[in-house]
């Protein structure tokens, strides 16, 4: 079929060097590898493009599957093209994958595999298998197609071609969400990116599975005990979604489908969540950090999603700030505080500036003071330097620090009056 002719694919995806697909096939043939195929997003995008010439193929990498050992295949490819052209980025023997670059283009090669999920939501057991079976373990009909390089044939076991024409995403089987709940996030992302709807069955599967909660770990349990493989993949998928251009629609999909319940029920029900993340994004806050802060138990969710040290510090600082401000409102005394008192109070908390922005986005009732500190008071420096005081005869020591602080606070109060 002309659509999947190797030279035509190379023309459609300008990043691919001329003749590369034939070289990839010849290498497989020379090793007696039965079958090699292009798979995943590239196949989906080629089909979409054939239907709608205006659609764009955004090429990130080439995903290949082979019925053979990836490390042996990569060595042979290096022999053919030379180590200068073929660079190994990573070999993962457990997952039977190799990440390489050919002429600087990223190519992911995987041994065709079957996957079984002995514990729902945890890492699967992987066994080498055929390309057909490899398609069966995938996420959606639109992503479960392959183009075999030997005969340019499209393998489409789940009517992916029709699904693309009908703009409808479906899971491949009834336990798809049970096996891997990150597929809910992926579905929301593809639906927003491609403008495709989710089938009724898929939507029902999401709702029923999330309501049933068939996974061992529950929200509210110790976050350290959440299965780490799943948590890391959840974080990765959320980051991918939130950094995309279509993140608002994707997040809306998740709320409409009840999908945010896999993270936190408060996020699921927050009608102004998109607006809050939008404001945080505009203030240069990482959107996932902003999202997590809007949850019911932000520290626990940050821990569950394996946030790094800096992300955790921002969340913890914001929680601390919130607590301090809540304690302040038990009486009205703060209403008489001058700016200098506010500055001392807020600076003692020692929270990251991003923590302040998170509390502002969260509509803290005292946010006007947080904004004043962030945009004005914090940048006001003492009118004189320590060296000036020493030149005036002050002895070096802690007294100098106190005097500089006194002068800075005085200036902060004067600024507001002037
Ligand atoms: P894009 O780059 O546009 O996001 P892609 O489909 O290439 O598209 P990847 O995340 O690189 O996206 O995934 C490659 C392929 O791997 C997918 O097309 C899909 O077939 C499979 N896949 C990825 N994640 C999962 C998953 N959680 N469950 C099952 N299959 C998956």
Coordinates of C-alpha atoms and ligand atoms in Angstrom, one line a residue:
X1 CA 0.0 0.0 0.0
X2 CA 1.5 3.3 -1.1
X3 CA 0.7 5.1 2.1
X4 CA 3.3 3.0 4.0
X5 CA 6.0 2.8 1.4
X6 CA 9.4 3.4 3.1
X7 CA 10.5 6.2 0.9
X8 CA 7.1 8.0 1.3
X9 CA 7.4 7.7 5.0
X10 CA 10.9 9.2 4.8
X11 CA 9.5 12.1 2.8
X12 CA 6.7 12.7 5.2
X13 CA 9.0 12.7 8.2
X14 CA 11.7 15.1 7.0
X15 CA 13.9 14.3 10.0
X16 CA 14.5 10.7 8.7
X17 CA 17.6 10.4 6.6
X18 CA 17.0 9.0 3.1
X19 CA 17.2 5.2 2.9
X20 CA 17.4 4.7 6.6
X21 CA 14.3 2.5 6.8
X22 CA 15.8 0.1 4.2
X23 CA 19.0 0.0 6.3
X24 CA 17.0 -0.8 9.4
X25 CA 15.2 -3.6 7.6
X26 CA 18.4 -5.0 6.0
X27 CA 20.1 -5.1 9.4
X28 CA 17.2 -7.1 10.8
X29 CA 17.2 -9.5 7.8
X30 CA 21.0 -10.1 8.2
X31 CA 20.4 -11.2 11.8
X32 CA 17.4 -13.5 10.8
X33 CA 15.1 -11.3 12.8
X34 CA 11.6 -12.3 11.6
X35 CA 10.0 -8.9 11.8
X36 CA 10.7 -5.3 12.4
X37 CA 8.1 -2.6 12.5
X38 CA 7.5 1.1 13.1
X39 CA 5.0 1.6 15.9
X40 CA 3.3 4.2 18.1
X41 CA 2.7 7.8 17.6
X42 CA 4.5 8.0 14.2
X43 CA 2.1 5.5 12.7
X44 CA -0.9 7.3 14.2
X45 CA 0.4 10.7 12.9
X46 CA 1.2 9.3 9.4
X47 CA -2.4 8.0 9.1
X48 CA -3.9 11.3 10.4
X49 CA -1.7 13.2 7.9
X50 CA -2.9 11.0 5.0
X51 CA -6.5 11.9 6.0
X52 CA -5.9 15.6 6.7
X53 CA -2.9 17.1 4.8
X54 CA -3.0 20.1 7.2
X55 CA -2.2 18.0 10.2
X56 CA 1.4 18.1 11.4
X57 CA 3.7 15.3 12.2
X58 CA 5.5 16.4 15.3
X59 CA 8.4 14.1 15.2
X60 CA 10.0 13.3 18.6
X61 CA 11.5 9.9 18.0
X62 CA 11.2 6.8 16.0
X63 CA 9.7 3.8 17.9
X64 CA 10.7 0.4 16.5
X65 CA 9.8 -3.1 17.6
X66 CA 11.8 -6.2 16.6
X67 CA 11.3 -9.9 17.1
X68 CA 14.8 -10.2 18.5
X69 CA 17.4 -9.0 21.0
X70 CA 17.8 -5.2 20.8
X71 CA 21.4 -5.1 22.0
X72 CA 22.5 -7.5 19.3
X73 CA 20.6 -5.5 16.7
X74 CA 22.1 -2.3 17.8
X75 CA 25.7 -3.7 17.6
X76 CA 25.0 -4.9 14.0
X77 CA 23.6 -1.5 13.1
X78 CA 26.8 0.1 14.5
X79 CA 28.8 -2.2 12.4
X80 CA 26.8 -1.2 9.3
X81 CA 26.7 2.5 9.8
X82 CA 29.7 3.1 12.0
X83 CA 29.7 4.1 15.7
X84 CA 29.9 7.8 14.7
X85 CA 26.5 7.6 13.1
X86 CA 24.9 5.2 15.6
X87 CA 25.3 6.1 19.3
X88 CA 23.9 4.1 22.1
X89 CA 22.2 6.2 24.7
X90 CA 20.9 3.5 27.0
X91 CA 20.4 -0.3 26.9
X92 CA 17.9 -1.8 29.4
X93 CA 18.2 -5.5 29.5
X94 CA 15.3 -6.0 32.0
X95 CA 12.8 -4.2 29.8
X96 CA 14.5 -5.4 26.6
X97 CA 14.8 -1.9 25.1
X98 CA 17.6 0.2 23.6
X99 CA 17.6 3.9 23.1
X100 CA 20.0 5.0 20.4
X101 CA 20.6 7.9 18.0
X102 CA 21.1 7.6 14.3
X103 CA 22.6 10.8 12.8
X104 CA 21.4 12.6 15.9
X105 CA 17.8 11.3 15.6
X106 CA 16.4 9.5 18.6
X107 CA 15.4 5.9 17.9
X108 CA 13.8 3.7 20.6
X109 CA 14.1 0.0 19.8
X110 CA 12.2 -2.6 21.9
X111 CA 11.9 -6.3 21.7
X112 CA 8.3 -7.3 20.9
X113 CA 6.8 -8.3 24.2
X114 CA 3.8 -9.5 26.1
X115 CA 2.9 -7.9 29.4
X116 CA 1.0 -9.3 32.3
X117 CA 0.0 -7.3 35.4
X118 CA 0.0 -9.7 38.4
X119 CA -0.8 -6.8 40.7
X120 CA -3.1 -4.1 39.3
X121 CA -1.4 -0.8 38.7
X122 CA 2.1 -2.1 39.4
X123 CA 4.9 -2.9 37.0
X124 CA 4.1 -5.7 34.5
X125 CA 6.0 -8.9 33.9
X126 CA 7.5 -8.6 30.4
X127 CA 8.2 -11.6 28.1
X128 CA 9.5 -11.6 24.6
X129 CA 6.8 -12.3 22.0
X130 CA 5.5 -11.4 18.5
X131 CA 4.8 -8.0 17.1
X132 CA 1.1 -8.9 17.1
X133 CA 1.2 -9.6 20.8
X134 CA 3.1 -6.4 21.4
X135 CA 0.2 -4.4 19.8
X136 CA -2.2 -6.1 22.2
X137 CA -0.4 -4.8 25.3
X138 CA -0.7 -1.1 24.2
X139 CA -2.9 1.7 25.4
X140 CA -5.4 2.8 22.7
X141 CA -6.7 1.7 19.3
X142 CA -5.1 4.8 17.7
X143 CA -1.7 3.9 19.2
X144 CA -1.8 0.1 18.6
X145 CA -0.8 0.0 14.9
X146 CA 2.5 -1.0 13.3
X147 CA 4.0 -0.7 9.9
X148 CA 6.1 -3.8 9.1
X149 CA 9.2 -2.7 7.2
X150 CA 9.5 -6.0 5.3
X151 CA 6.3 -5.5 3.2
X152 CA 5.2 -2.0 4.1
X153 CA 2.1 -3.6 5.7
X154 CA -0.1 -1.9 8.2
X155 CA -0.9 -4.1 11.2
X156 CA -4.1 -2.9 12.7
X157 CA -5.7 -5.4 15.1
X158 CA -8.0 -3.0 16.8
X159 CA -9.5 -0.9 13.9
X160 CA -7.2 2.0 14.7
X161 CA -7.5 3.3 11.1
X162 CA -11.3 3.6 11.5
X163 CA -10.8 5.1 15.0
X164 CA -8.7 7.8 13.5
X165 CA -11.2 8.5 10.7
X166 CA -14.0 8.6 13.4
X167 CA -11.9 10.5 15.8
X168 CA -12.7 8.1 18.6
X169 CA -10.3 6.8 21.2
X170 CA -10.9 3.4 22.9
X171 CA -9.0 1.1 25.2
X172 CA -8.0 -2.3 23.9
X173 CA -9.6 -4.3 26.6
X174 CA -11.8 -4.1 29.7
X175 CA -8.9 -4.2 32.2
X176 CA -6.8 -1.5 30.6
X177 CA -7.3 1.1 33.4
X178 CA -7.1 -1.5 36.1
X179 CA -3.7 -2.7 34.8
X180 CA -2.4 0.9 34.3
X181 CA -4.3 3.9 35.6
X182 CA -1.9 6.3 33.9
X183 CA -3.8 5.5 30.7
X184 CA -6.5 7.8 32.0
X185 CA -4.1 10.7 31.9
X186 CA -2.8 9.6 28.5
X187 CA -6.3 9.4 27.1
X188 CA -7.1 12.9 28.3
X189 CA -3.9 14.2 26.6
X190 CA -4.5 12.5 23.3
X191 CA -8.2 13.6 23.3
X192 CA -7.1 17.2 23.8
X193 CA -4.2 17.0 21.4
X194 CA -6.0 15.3 18.5
X195 CA -9.5 16.6 19.1
X196 CA -10.8 13.0 19.5
X197 CA -13.6 11.9 21.7
X198 CA -13.4 9.0 24.2
X199 CA -15.8 6.1 23.4
X200 CA -18.7 5.5 25.8
X201 CA -17.2 2.1 26.8
X202 CA -13.8 3.7 27.6
X203 CA -15.5 6.4 29.6
X204 CA -17.5 3.8 31.5
X205 CA -14.3 1.8 32.1
X206 CA -12.6 4.9 33.7
X207 CA -15.6 5.7 35.9
X208 CA -16.3 2.1 37.0
X209 CA -12.6 1.3 37.7
X210 CA -11.9 4.5 39.6
X211 CA -15.1 4.1 41.7
X212 CA -14.2 0.5 42.5
X213 CA -10.6 1.4 43.3
X214 CA -9.1 -2.1 42.7
X215 CA -5.6 -1.0 43.6
X216 CA -3.9 -2.0 46.9
X217 CA -2.8 1.5 47.8
X218 CA -5.5 4.0 48.8
X219 CA -5.5 7.8 49.1
X220 CA -4.8 8.6 52.7
X221 CA -2.4 5.6 53.1
X222 CA 1.2 6.2 53.8
X223 CA 2.6 7.9 50.6
X224 CA 5.9 6.0 50.9
X225 CA 4.1 2.8 50.4
X226 CA 2.5 3.8 47.1
X227 CA 3.9 1.6 44.3
X228 CA 6.8 3.6 43.0
X229 CA 6.7 2.4 39.3
X230 CA 3.2 3.7 39.0
X231 CA 3.9 6.9 40.9
X232 CA 6.8 7.8 38.7
X233 CA 4.8 7.1 35.5
X234 CA 1.9 9.2 36.9
X235 CA 4.3 12.1 37.5
X236 CA 5.8 11.8 34.1
X237 CA 2.4 11.7 32.3
X238 CA 1.1 14.7 34.4
X239 CA 4.2 16.7 33.5
X240 CA 3.8 15.9 29.9
X241 CA 0.1 16.9 30.0
X242 CA 0.6 20.2 31.9
X243 CA 3.5 21.4 29.7
X244 CA 1.5 20.9 26.4
X245 CA -0.2 23.7 24.6
X246 CA -3.6 21.9 25.0
X247 CA -3.2 21.4 28.8
X248 CA -6.4 23.2 29.7
X249 CA -8.6 20.9 27.6
X250 CA -6.7 17.9 28.8
X251 CA -7.2 18.9 32.5
X252 CA -10.9 19.6 31.8
X253 CA -11.2 16.1 30.2
X254 CA -9.8 14.6 33.3
X255 CA -12.3 16.4 35.5
X256 CA -15.2 15.6 33.2
X257 CA -14.3 12.0 33.3
X258 CA -13.7 11.7 37.0
X259 CA -10.1 11.0 36.3
X260 CA -8.5 13.3 38.8
X261 CA -9.9 11.1 41.6
X262 CA -6.9 8.9 41.0
X263 CA -4.8 11.8 42.5
X264 CA -7.2 13.5 44.9
X265 CA -10.9 14.1 45.3
X266 CA -10.4 17.8 46.0
X267 CA -8.7 18.3 42.7
X268 CA -11.5 16.4 41.0
X269 CA -14.1 18.8 42.4
X270 CA -12.3 22.1 42.2
X271 CA -14.2 24.2 39.7
X272 CA -11.4 26.9 39.5
X273 CA -8.5 24.4 39.3
X274 CA -7.6 25.4 35.7
X275 CA -7.7 29.1 36.5
X276 CA -5.4 28.5 39.5
X277 CA -2.9 26.5 37.5
X278 CA -3.1 29.1 34.8
X279 CA -2.2 31.9 37.2
X280 CA 0.6 29.8 38.7
X281 CA 2.0 29.1 35.2
X282 CA 2.0 32.8 34.4
X283 CA 4.0 33.4 37.6
X284 CA 6.6 30.8 36.4
X285 CA 5.5 28.2 38.9
X286 CA 5.8 24.6 37.7
X287 CA 2.3 23.7 36.9
X288 CA 2.5 20.2 38.5
X289 CA 3.6 21.8 41.8
X290 CA 0.7 24.2 41.6
X291 CA -1.7 21.4 40.8
X292 CA -0.5 19.3 43.7
X293 CA -0.7 22.2 46.1
X294 CA -4.4 22.5 45.4
X295 CA -5.0 19.0 46.6
X296 CA -6.4 18.1 50.0
X297 CA -3.1 16.6 51.2
X298 CA -0.4 18.4 49.2
X299 CA 2.6 17.1 51.2
X300 CA 1.4 13.5 50.9
X301 CA 0.7 13.8 47.2
X302 CA 4.1 15.4 46.6
X303 CA 5.7 12.4 48.4
X304 CA 3.5 9.9 46.4
X305 CA 4.6 11.5 43.1
X306 CA 8.3 11.4 44.0
X307 CA 8.7 15.2 43.9
X308 CA 12.3 16.3 44.0
X309 CA 13.7 18.2 47.0
X310 CA 13.1 21.6 45.6
X311 CA 9.5 20.9 44.6
X312 CA 8.8 19.4 48.1
X313 CA 10.3 22.5 49.8
X314 CA 8.0 24.8 47.8
X315 CA 5.0 22.8 48.8
X316 CA 6.1 22.5 52.5
X317 CA 6.9 26.2 52.6
X318 CA 3.4 27.1 51.3
X319 CA 1.7 24.8 53.8
X320 CA 3.8 26.4 56.6
X321 CA 2.9 29.9 55.4
X322 CA -0.8 29.0 55.3
X323 CA -0.6 27.7 58.9
X324 CA 1.1 30.8 60.2
X325 CA -1.4 33.0 58.5
X326 CA -4.3 31.0 59.9
X327 CA -2.9 31.4 63.4
X328 CA -2.7 35.1 62.8
X329 CA -6.4 35.5 62.1
X330 CA -7.5 34.3 65.5
X331 CA -7.7 37.9 66.4
X332 CA -7.7 41.3 64.6
X333 CA -4.3 42.5 65.8
X334 CA -2.6 42.0 62.5
X335 CA -4.8 44.7 61.0
X336 CA -2.8 47.3 62.8
X337 CA 0.6 45.9 61.8
X338 CA 2.9 48.2 59.9
X339 CA 4.7 46.9 56.8
X340 CA 7.9 46.3 58.8
X341 CA 6.1 44.0 61.2
X342 CA 4.7 42.1 58.2
X343 CA 8.1 41.9 56.6
X344 CA 9.7 40.5 59.8
X345 CA 6.9 38.0 60.3
X346 CA 6.9 36.7 56.7
X347 CA 10.7 36.6 56.4
X348 CA 11.0 34.5 59.7
X349 CA 9.0 31.8 58.0
X350 CA 11.8 31.5 55.5
X351 CA 9.7 30.1 52.7
X352 CA 10.6 30.0 49.1
X353 CA 9.1 32.9 47.0
X354 CA 7.2 30.2 44.9
X355 CA 5.5 29.1 48.2
X356 CA 4.1 32.7 48.5
X357 CA 2.8 32.6 45.0
X358 CA 1.1 29.3 45.6
X359 CA -0.7 30.8 48.6
X360 CA -1.7 33.8 46.6
X361 CA -3.1 31.6 43.8
X362 CA -5.0 29.8 46.5
X363 CA -6.8 33.1 47.4
X364 CA -5.4 33.3 50.9
X365 CA -7.6 35.9 52.8
X366 CA -4.4 37.8 53.7
X367 CA -3.0 37.6 50.2
X368 CA -2.8 41.4 49.8
X369 CA 0.1 41.4 52.4
X370 CA 1.8 38.5 50.6
X371 CA 1.6 40.4 47.4
X372 CA 3.0 43.6 49.0
X373 CA 5.9 41.7 50.5
X374 CA 6.6 39.8 47.3
X375 CA 6.4 42.8 44.9
X376 CA 7.7 45.6 47.2
X377 CA 8.9 45.2 50.8
X378 CA 11.2 42.2 50.2
X379 CA 13.3 44.2 47.7
X380 CA 13.8 47.3 49.9
X381 CA 17.3 47.3 51.3
X382 CA 18.9 49.1 54.2
X383 CA 19.9 52.6 53.0
X384 CA 23.4 52.1 54.3
X385 CA 25.9 49.2 54.2
X386 CA 27.8 47.5 57.0
X387 CA 31.0 49.1 55.6
X388 CA 29.5 52.5 56.0
X389 CA 28.8 51.8 59.7
X390 CA 32.3 50.5 60.3
X391 CA 33.7 53.7 58.5
X392 CA 31.6 55.6 61.0
X393 CA 33.3 53.9 63.9
X394 CA 31.0 50.9 64.6
X395 CA 32.9 47.8 65.9
X396 CA 32.4 44.7 63.6
X397 CA 29.8 42.3 65.2
X398 CA 26.2 41.4 65.5
X399 CA 25.2 45.0 66.4
X400 CA 25.9 46.0 62.9
X401 CA 23.4 43.4 61.5
X402 CA 20.7 44.7 63.9
X403 CA 21.3 48.3 62.9
X404 CA 21.1 47.4 59.2
X405 CA 17.8 45.6 59.9
X406 CA 16.4 48.5 61.9
X407 CA 17.3 51.0 59.1
X408 CA 15.7 48.7 56.5
X409 CA 12.5 48.3 58.5
X410 CA 12.3 52.1 59.0
X411 CA 12.6 52.6 55.2
X412 CA 9.9 50.0 54.5
X413 CA 7.5 51.8 56.8
X414 CA 8.5 55.2 55.3
X415 CA 7.9 53.9 51.7
X416 CA 4.3 53.1 52.5
X417 CA 3.7 56.5 54.0
X418 CA 5.3 58.5 51.2
Ligands
LIG1 P1 3.3 11.2 21.3 O1 4.8 11.3 21.2 O2 2.5 12.0 20.4 O3 2.8 11.4 22.8 P2 3.5 8.4 21.2 O4 2.4 7.5 21.0 O5 4.7 8.1 20.4 O6 2.9 9.8 20.9 P3 4.8 7.6 23.7 O7 4.5 8.0 25.1 O8 6.2 7.8 23.2 O9 3.9 8.4 22.7 O10 4.5 6.1 23.6 C1 4.8 5.3 22.5 C2 3.8 4.1 22.4 O11 4.0 3.3 23.5 C3 2.4 4.6 22.4 O12 1.9 4.9 21.1 C4 1.7 3.3 22.9 O13 1.5 2.4 21.9 C5 2.7 2.8 23.9 N1 2.5 3.2 25.3 C6 3.0 4.3 25.9 N2 2.5 4.3 27.2 C7 1.7 3.3 27.4 C8 0.9 2.7 28.4 N3 0.9 3.3 29.6 N4 0.3 1.6 28.2 C9 0.3 1.0 27.1 N5 1.0 1.4 26.0 C10 1.7 2.5 26.1

